[in-house]
XYZ file of C-alpha atoms in Angstrom:
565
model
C 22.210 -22.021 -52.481
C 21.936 -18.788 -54.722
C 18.380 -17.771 -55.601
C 17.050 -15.268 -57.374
C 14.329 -13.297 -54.455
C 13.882 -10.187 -56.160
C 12.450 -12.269 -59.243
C 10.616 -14.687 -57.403
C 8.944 -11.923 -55.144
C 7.959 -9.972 -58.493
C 6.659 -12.767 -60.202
C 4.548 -13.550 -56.719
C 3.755 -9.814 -56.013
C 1.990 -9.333 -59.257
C -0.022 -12.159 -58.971
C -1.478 -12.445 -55.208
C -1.487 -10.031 -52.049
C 1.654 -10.619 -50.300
C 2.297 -9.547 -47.019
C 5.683 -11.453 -45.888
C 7.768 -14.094 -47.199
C 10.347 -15.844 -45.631
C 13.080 -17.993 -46.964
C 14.325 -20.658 -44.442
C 17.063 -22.825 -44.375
C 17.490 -25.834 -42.519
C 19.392 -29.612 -42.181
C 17.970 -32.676 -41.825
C 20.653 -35.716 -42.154
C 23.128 -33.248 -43.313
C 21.508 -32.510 -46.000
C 20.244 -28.702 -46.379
C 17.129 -27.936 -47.500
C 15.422 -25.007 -48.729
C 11.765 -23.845 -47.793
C 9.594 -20.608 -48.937
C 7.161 -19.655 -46.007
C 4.616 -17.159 -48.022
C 2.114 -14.959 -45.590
C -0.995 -13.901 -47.376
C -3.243 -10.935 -46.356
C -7.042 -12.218 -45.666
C -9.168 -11.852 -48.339
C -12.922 -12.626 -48.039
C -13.693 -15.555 -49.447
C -10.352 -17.120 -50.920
C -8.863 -19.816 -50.031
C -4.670 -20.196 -50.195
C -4.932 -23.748 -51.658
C -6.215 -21.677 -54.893
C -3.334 -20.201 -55.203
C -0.917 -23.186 -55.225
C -0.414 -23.475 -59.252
C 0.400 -19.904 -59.244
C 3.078 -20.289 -56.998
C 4.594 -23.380 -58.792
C 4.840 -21.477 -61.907
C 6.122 -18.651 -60.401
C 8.923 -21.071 -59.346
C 9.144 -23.296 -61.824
C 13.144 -22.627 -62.543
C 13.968 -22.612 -59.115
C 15.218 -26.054 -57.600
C 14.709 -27.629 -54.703
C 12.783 -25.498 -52.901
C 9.632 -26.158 -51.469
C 6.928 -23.716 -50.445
C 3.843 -23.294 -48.354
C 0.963 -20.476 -48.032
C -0.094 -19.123 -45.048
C -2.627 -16.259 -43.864
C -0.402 -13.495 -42.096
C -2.936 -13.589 -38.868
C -2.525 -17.581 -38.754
C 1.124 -17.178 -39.023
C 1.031 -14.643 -35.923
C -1.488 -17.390 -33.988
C 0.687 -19.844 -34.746
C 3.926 -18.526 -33.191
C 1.420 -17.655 -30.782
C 0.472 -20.932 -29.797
C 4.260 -21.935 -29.234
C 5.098 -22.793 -32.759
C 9.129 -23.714 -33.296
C 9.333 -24.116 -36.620
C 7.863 -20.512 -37.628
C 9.056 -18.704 -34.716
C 12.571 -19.764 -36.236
C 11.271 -18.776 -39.758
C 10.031 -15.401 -38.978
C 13.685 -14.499 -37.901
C 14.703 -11.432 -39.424
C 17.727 -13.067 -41.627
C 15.001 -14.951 -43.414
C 12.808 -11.955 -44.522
C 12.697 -11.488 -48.084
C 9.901 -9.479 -48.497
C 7.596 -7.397 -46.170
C 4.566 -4.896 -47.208
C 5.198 -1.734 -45.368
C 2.257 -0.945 -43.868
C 2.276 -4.281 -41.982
C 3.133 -5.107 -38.227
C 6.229 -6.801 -37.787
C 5.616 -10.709 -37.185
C 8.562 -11.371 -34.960
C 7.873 -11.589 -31.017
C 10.151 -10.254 -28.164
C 12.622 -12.293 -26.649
C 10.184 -13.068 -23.649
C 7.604 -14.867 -25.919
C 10.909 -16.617 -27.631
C 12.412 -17.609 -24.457
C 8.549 -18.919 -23.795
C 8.335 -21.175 -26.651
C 12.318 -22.226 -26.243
C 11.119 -23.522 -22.444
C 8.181 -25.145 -23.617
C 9.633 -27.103 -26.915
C 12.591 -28.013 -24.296
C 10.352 -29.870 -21.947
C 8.093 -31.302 -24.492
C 11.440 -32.867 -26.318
C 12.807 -34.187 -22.624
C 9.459 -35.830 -22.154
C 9.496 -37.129 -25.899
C 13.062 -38.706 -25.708
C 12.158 -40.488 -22.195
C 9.306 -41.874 -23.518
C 10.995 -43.245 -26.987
C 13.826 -45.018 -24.795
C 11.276 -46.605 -23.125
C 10.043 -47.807 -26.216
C 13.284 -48.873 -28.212
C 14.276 -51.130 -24.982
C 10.948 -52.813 -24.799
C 11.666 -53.404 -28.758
C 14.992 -54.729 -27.910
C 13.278 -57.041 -25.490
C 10.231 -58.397 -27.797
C 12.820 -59.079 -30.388
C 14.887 -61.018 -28.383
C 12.392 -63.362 -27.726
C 11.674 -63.362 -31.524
C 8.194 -61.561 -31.230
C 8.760 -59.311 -33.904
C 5.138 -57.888 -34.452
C 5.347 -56.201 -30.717
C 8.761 -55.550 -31.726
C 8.238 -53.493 -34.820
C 4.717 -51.901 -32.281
C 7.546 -50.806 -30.110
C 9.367 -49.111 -33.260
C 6.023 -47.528 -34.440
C 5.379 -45.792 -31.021
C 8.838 -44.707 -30.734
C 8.737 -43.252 -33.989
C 5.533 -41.409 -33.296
C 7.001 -39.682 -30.683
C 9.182 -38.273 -32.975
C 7.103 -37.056 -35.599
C 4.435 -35.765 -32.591
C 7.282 -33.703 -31.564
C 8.054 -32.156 -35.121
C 4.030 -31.844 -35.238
C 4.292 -29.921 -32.417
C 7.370 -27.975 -33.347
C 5.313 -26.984 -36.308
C 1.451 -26.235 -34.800
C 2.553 -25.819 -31.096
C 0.093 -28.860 -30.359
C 0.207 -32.557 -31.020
C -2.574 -34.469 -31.597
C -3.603 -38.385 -31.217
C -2.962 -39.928 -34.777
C -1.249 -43.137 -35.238
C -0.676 -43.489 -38.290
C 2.568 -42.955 -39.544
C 1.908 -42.185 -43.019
C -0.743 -39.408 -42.096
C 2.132 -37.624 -40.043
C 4.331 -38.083 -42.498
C 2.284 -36.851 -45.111
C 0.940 -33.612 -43.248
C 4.547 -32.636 -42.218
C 5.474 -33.051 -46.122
C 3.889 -29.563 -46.664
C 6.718 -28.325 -44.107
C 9.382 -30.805 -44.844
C 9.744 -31.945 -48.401
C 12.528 -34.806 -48.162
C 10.343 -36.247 -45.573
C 8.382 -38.205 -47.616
C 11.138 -40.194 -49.535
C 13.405 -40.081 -46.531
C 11.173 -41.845 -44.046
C 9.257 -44.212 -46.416
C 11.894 -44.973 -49.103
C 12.159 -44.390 -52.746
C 11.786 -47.607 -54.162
C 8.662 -49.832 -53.439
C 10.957 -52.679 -51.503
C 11.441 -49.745 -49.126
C 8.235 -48.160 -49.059
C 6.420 -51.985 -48.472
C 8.996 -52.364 -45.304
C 8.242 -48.833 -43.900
C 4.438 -49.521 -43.903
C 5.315 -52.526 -42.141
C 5.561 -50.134 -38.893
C 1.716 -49.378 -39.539
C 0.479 -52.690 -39.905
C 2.365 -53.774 -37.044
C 0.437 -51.481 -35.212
C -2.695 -52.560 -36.473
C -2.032 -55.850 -36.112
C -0.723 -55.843 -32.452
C -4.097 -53.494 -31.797
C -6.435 -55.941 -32.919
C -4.585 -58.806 -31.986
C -3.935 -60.741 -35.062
C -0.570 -62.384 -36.527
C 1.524 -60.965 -38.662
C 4.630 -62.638 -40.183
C 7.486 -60.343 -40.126
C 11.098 -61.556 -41.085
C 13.874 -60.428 -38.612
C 15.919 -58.901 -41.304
C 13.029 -56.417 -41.664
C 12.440 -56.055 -38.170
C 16.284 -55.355 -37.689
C 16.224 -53.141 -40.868
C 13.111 -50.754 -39.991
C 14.511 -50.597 -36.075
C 17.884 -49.285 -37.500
C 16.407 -47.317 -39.825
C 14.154 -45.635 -36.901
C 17.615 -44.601 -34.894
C 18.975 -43.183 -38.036
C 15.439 -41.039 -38.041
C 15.106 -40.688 -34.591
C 18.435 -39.242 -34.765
C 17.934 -36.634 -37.320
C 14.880 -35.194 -35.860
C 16.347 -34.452 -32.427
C 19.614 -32.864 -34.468
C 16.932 -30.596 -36.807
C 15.162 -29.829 -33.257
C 18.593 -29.037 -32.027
C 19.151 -26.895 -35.397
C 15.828 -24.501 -34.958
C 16.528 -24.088 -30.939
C 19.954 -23.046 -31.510
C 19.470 -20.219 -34.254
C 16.496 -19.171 -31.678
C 18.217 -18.818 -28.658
C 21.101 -16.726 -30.710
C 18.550 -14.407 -31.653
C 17.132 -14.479 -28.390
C 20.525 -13.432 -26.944
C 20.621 -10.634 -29.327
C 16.817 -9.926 -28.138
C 18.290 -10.039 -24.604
C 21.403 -7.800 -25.654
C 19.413 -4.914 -27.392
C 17.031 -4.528 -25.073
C 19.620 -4.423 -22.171
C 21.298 -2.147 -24.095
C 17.909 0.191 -24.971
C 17.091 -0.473 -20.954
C 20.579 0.844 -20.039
C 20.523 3.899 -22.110
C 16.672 4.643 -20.879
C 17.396 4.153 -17.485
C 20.660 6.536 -18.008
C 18.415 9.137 -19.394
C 15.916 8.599 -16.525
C 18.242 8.676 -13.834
C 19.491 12.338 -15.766
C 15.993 13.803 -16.176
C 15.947 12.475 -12.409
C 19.117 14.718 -11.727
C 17.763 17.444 -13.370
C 14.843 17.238 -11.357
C 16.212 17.241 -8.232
C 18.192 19.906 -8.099
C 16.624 22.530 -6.029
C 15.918 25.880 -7.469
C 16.308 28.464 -4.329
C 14.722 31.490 -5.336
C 15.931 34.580 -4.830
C 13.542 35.677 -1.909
C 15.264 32.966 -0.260
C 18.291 34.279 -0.267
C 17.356 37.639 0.997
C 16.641 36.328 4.097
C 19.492 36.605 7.025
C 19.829 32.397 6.393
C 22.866 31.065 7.862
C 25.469 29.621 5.575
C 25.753 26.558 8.222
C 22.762 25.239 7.454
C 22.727 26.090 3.628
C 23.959 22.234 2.938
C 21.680 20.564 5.290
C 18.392 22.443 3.459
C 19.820 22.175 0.615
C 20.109 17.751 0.443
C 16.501 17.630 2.721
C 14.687 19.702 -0.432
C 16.508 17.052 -2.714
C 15.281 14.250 -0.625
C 11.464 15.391 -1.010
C 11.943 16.454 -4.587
C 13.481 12.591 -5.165
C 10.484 10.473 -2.747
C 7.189 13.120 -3.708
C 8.119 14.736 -7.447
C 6.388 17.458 -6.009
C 5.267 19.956 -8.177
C 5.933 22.554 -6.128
C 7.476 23.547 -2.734
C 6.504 26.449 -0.696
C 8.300 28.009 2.508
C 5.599 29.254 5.048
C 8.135 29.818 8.050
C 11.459 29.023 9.835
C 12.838 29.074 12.948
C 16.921 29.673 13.363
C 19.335 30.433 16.355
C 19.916 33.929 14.999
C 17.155 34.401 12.292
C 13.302 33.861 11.065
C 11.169 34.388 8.654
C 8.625 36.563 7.745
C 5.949 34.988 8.930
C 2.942 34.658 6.853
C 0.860 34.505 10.532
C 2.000 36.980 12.676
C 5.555 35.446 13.622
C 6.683 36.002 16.914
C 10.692 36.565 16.927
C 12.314 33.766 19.172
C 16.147 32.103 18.965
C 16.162 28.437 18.897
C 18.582 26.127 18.228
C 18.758 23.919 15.177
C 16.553 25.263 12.223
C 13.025 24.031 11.680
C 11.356 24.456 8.226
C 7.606 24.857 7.506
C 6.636 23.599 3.797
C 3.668 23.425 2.018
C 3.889 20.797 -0.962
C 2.029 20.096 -4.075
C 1.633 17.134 -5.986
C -0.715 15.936 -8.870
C -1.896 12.940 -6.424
C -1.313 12.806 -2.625
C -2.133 8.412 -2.085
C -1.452 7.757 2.024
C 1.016 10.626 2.847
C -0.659 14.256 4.185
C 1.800 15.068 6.621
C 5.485 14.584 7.504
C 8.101 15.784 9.900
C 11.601 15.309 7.845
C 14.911 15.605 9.652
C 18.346 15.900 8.212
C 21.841 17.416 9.790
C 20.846 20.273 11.693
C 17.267 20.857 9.505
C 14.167 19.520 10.695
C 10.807 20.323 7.835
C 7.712 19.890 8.723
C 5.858 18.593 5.919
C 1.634 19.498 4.561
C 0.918 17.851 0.995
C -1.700 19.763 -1.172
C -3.302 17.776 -4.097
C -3.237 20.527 -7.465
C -6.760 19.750 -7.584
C -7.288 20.811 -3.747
C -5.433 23.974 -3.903
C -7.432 24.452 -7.508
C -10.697 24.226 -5.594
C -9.369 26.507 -2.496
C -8.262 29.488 -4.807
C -11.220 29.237 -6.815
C -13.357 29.756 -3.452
C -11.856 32.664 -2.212
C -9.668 30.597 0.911
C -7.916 32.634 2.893
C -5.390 30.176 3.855
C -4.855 28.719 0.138
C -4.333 32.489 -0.785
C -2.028 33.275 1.528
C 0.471 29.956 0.598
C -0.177 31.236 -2.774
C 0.435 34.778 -2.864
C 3.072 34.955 0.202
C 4.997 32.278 0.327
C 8.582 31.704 -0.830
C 8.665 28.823 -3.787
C 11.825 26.601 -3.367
C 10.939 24.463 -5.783
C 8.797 24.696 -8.955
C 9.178 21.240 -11.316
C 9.127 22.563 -15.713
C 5.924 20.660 -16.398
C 3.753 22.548 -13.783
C 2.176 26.049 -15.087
C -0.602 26.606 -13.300
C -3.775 28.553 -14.646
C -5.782 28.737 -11.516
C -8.826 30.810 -11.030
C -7.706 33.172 -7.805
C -10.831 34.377 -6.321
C -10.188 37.051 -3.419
C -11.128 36.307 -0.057
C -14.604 37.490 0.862
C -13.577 39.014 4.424
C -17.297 39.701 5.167
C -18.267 36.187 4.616
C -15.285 34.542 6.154
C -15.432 36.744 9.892
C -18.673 35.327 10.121
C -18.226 31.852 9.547
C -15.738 32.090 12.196
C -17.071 34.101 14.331
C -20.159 31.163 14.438
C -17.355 28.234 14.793
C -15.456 30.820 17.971
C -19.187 30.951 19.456
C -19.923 27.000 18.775
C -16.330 25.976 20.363
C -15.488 28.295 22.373
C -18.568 27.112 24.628
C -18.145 23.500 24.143
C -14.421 23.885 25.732
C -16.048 25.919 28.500
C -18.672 23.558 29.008
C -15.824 20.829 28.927
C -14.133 23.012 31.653
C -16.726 23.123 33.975
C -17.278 19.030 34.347
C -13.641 19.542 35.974
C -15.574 21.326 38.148
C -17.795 18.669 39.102
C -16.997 16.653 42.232
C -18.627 13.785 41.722
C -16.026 13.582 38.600
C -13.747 10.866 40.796
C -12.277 8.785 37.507
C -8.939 9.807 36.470
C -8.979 8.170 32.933
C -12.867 9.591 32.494
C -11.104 13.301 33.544
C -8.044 12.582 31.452
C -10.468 11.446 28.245
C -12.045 14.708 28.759
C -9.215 17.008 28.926
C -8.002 14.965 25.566
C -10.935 15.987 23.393
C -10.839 19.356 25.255
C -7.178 19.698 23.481
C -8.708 18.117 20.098
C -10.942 20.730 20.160
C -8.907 23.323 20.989
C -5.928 22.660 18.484
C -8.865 22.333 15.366
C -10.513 25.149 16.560
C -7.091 27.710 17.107
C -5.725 26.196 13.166
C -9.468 27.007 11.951
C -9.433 30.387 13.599
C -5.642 31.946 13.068
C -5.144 29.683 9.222
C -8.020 28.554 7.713
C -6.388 25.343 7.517
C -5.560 21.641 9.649
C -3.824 18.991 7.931
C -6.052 15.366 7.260
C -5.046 12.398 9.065
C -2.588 13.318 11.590
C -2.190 13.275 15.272
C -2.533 15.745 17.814
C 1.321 16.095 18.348
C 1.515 16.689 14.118
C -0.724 19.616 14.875
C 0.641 21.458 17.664
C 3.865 21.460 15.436
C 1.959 22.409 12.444
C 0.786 25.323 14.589
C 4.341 26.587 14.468
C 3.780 28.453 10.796
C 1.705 30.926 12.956
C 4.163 31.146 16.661
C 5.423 28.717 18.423
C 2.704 29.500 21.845
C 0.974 26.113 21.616
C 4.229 24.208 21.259
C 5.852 25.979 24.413
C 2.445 24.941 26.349
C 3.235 21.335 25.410
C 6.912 21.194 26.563
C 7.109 19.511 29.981
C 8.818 21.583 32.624
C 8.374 18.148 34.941
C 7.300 14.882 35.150
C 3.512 15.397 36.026
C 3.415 17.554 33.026
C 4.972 15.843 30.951
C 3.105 12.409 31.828
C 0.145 15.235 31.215
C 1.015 16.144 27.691
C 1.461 12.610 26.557
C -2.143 11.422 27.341
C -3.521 15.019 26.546
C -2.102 14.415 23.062
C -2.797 10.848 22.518
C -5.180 9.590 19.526
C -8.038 7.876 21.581
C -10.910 8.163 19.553
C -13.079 7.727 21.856
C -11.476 4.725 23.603
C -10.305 4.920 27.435
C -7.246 3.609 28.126
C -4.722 2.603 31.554
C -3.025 5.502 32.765
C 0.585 4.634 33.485
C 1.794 2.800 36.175
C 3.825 5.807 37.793
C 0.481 8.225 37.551
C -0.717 7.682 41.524
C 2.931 7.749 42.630
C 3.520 11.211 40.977
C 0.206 12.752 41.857
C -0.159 11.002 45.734
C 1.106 13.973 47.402
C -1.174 16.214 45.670
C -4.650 16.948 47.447
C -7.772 16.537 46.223
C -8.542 20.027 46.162
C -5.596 21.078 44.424
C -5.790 18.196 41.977
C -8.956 19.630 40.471
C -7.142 22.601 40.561
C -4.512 21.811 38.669
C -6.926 19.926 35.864
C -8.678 23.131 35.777
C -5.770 25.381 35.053
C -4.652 23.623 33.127
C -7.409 23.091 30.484
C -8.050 27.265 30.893
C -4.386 27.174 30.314
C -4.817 25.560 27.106
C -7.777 27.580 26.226
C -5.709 31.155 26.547
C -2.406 29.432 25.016
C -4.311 29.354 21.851
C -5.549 33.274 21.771
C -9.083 32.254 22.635
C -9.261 34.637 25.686
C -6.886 36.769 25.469
């Protein structure tokens, strides 16, 4: 059907404030039907039923089409609430007008595919439940009791009409009455009326019938019913039935083809953002060496392997920055930011300092790939903020002295750099030298000790004696330890200075090396079993030299980290 919109929304326009209107088309017993869904803005005070005669003039030459007015928020609330009937109105192919500066109506395809699921199971339910009913009609009227026939019929029927109800308000409610439902849906449906009840008054007296039935069957009176009208209403009630699952068939079906549209575009937008992601992503992680880094003797062997390990932190942290503090190579090293001692090694180890916006669980990490190992210290931007706006030494020598690998576009720092107050700094260490440096001694000298006759009371001791020790050398050579690692994280974070206290840790035989394991072990305080092997290993040792051996060995550690020497 051909109407004229542009005159019907100027005629409607000028007289009331519009915000939407929707034209919607739909089927009922193959006959299409025509239906003008107007959304008012609120105004204080008025009510929409007011407006009704305006709207009937307004479309006074146009047949056959009904109409109904609607507050824009209520319309929302209502698709909302689960609402069929405007959820399929709103569609976009039924928009004939829309103000501007309004919000569009129309929900995503998850609240669509939410209201699809629950009109689907509230229709299952509602045809189970109307079988039941039409075969207990079939069986009253077998037996000729027509009333509880025809009660069978009503109930069946109201099924029906509670599930347009509910296609329409997303909730059903508990009238009986068949008229009332029929009457309330008329605002929605406008063939209802004469479709369901009947034109002339022979038809209209035999619908009501249904009611009374009801009523009758309720209250438990007689009621003479002939079994031509019995027969008649129950056929009638299939032919209804009928049509009202095929219109609820008619709204679900446009929905879920929009919904697969919904489904399609925002794939497609998904797609295209996730493409543009993953090339931002790209752009991201590919590793800016600078070109201090490739003044250094680095050999091309190990370019690759550096090379994809720098990726693989730039992909897990999105640092903001990377620093190099010091390497170690077979036939190179770096400059070493704390005095560097030149050694050859074998594979290349990597010393990085990186900084991210916000750190969560991870503060240290030892990173291997190929023939590169990097061993990992996290800074938080607001940290290293703090640090350089104190005057510490260690934050300004990362700063000022290191080599940046990596530097992400969005990070341009402004920080306050405040130079190191020497004066200041010598004597805070030279109090922490004083406090530790006698605490370790005093440590050494319960070695000493011979009533000291428990090995895991001398082993605890010569732990915390190495705790001490490792805090107290990365205090006193860098300014700096890394949070919440273990004591075998810190002699290799050591290793941006020399590589002394690592060499003191590296067994030369199996009493050291038992040694090393429980001298580097996270106690805490607790005591635990020495291994099984510890008497065997130690049995041919005397006492005398034992004690000799735990003494050298914590003085050991003492001048391994500078202390003495």
């Amino acid at each position: 059907m051909e109407i004229n919109s542009r005159l019907i929304i100027d005629r409607l326009s000028q007289r009331m404030d519009l915000d939407r209107a929707f034209f919607v088309k739909y089927q009922f017993l193959d006959k299409e039907s025509y239906h003008l869904v107007l959304a008012l803005k609120p105004v204080s005070g008025l009510s929409h039923k007011v407006l009704k005669p305006i709207v009937e003039l307004c479309l006074i030459d146009q047949e056959n089409i009904s109409f109904e007015l609607i507050f824009a928020p209520e319309l929302k609330n209502k698709i909302k609430l689960g609402s069929l009937f405007y959820c399929y109105a709103v569609l976009p192919q039924h928009e004939i007008f829309g103000c501007s500066r309004s919000s569009s109506i129309l929900s995503k395809g998850k609240e669509i595919r939410g209201i699809l699921d629950l009109s689907e199971r509230y229709y299952e339910k509602t045809i189970a439940v109307s079988a039941e009913f039409l075969q207990g009609a079939q069986t009253f009227a077998e037996i000729a009791n027509y009333p509880r026939a025809l009660f069978m019929v009503h109930q069946s029927l109201e099924s029906h009409l509670k599930l347009l109800q509910v296609m329409v308000d997303g909730k059903g409610n508990n009238v009986h009455s068949l008229d009332s439902r029929i009457r309330n849906l008329h605002t929605h449906f406008q063939t209802f009326k004469s479709v369901f009840m009947g034109e002339t008054d022979e038809d209209k007296m035999r619908f009501a019938l249904l009611d009374n039935s009801f009523n009758a069957v309720n209250q438990n009176r007689d009621l003479d019913i002939s079994a031509v009208d019995a027969s008649q209403l129950y056929d009638h009630c299939i032919v209804l039935q009928a049509g009202i699952e095929k219109l609820f068939r008619y709204f679900t079906d446009a929905l879920k083809a929009e919904y697969d549209v919904l489904v399609k575009a925002e794939a497609s937008a998904q797609a295209e953002l996730e493409k543009s992601k993953l090339a931002k992503k790209k752009g991201q992680e590919q590793v800016n060496v600078g070109a201090d880094f490739h003044s250094f003797p680095w050999p091309a062997r190990y370019q690759g392997d550096i090379q994809e390990l720098l990726r693989q932190l730039c992909q897990e942290n999105n640092p903001e920055q990377i620093m190099l503090l010091n390497y170690y190579v077979s036939d190179a090293h770096g400059k070493g930011l704390f005095d560097f001692p030149q050694q050859d090694n074998g594979n290349a180890e990597i010393y990085l300092v990186v900084i991210k916006k916000k750190l969560g669980h991870c503060h240290f990490r030892k990173v291997a790939y190929g023939q590169v190992t990097a061993v990992v210290a996290f800074l938080n931007t607001d940290f290293l903020e703090t640090k350089l706006s104190q005057g510490s030494r260690f934050s300004h020598t990362i700063w000022n002295e290191s080599v940046v690998l990596y530097r992400h576009p969005r990070y341009k720092p402004t920080y306050s750099v405040v130079p190191v107050d020497w004066q200041s700094t010598i004597s805070k260490t030279s109090i922490s030298w004083t406090r530790n440096s006698k605490l370790m001694q005093d440590l050494v000298d319960v070695f000493a000790f011979d009533g000291l006759s428990s090995p895991q009371l001398a082993v605890l001791f010569l732990n915390q004696l190495t705790s001490i020790g490792l805090y107290s050398y990365l205090y006193l050579r860098i300014g700096y330890a890394p949070m919440y690692v273990t004591m075998a994280d810190l002699v290799d974070w050591t290793c941006i200075c020399d590589k002394k206290v690592k060499e003191f840790f590296t067994a030369r035989g199996d009493v050291e090396e038992i040694l090393n394991a429980e001298l580097l072990k996270q106690m805490k305080g607790r005591v635990y079993e020495l291994p099984r092997n510890w008497p065997v290993l130690i049995s041919n040792i005397s006492d005398r030299k034992r004690k000799k051996l735990q003494i050298s060995l914590s003085i050991s550690v003492i001048r391994a980290y500078g202390i003495w020497s």
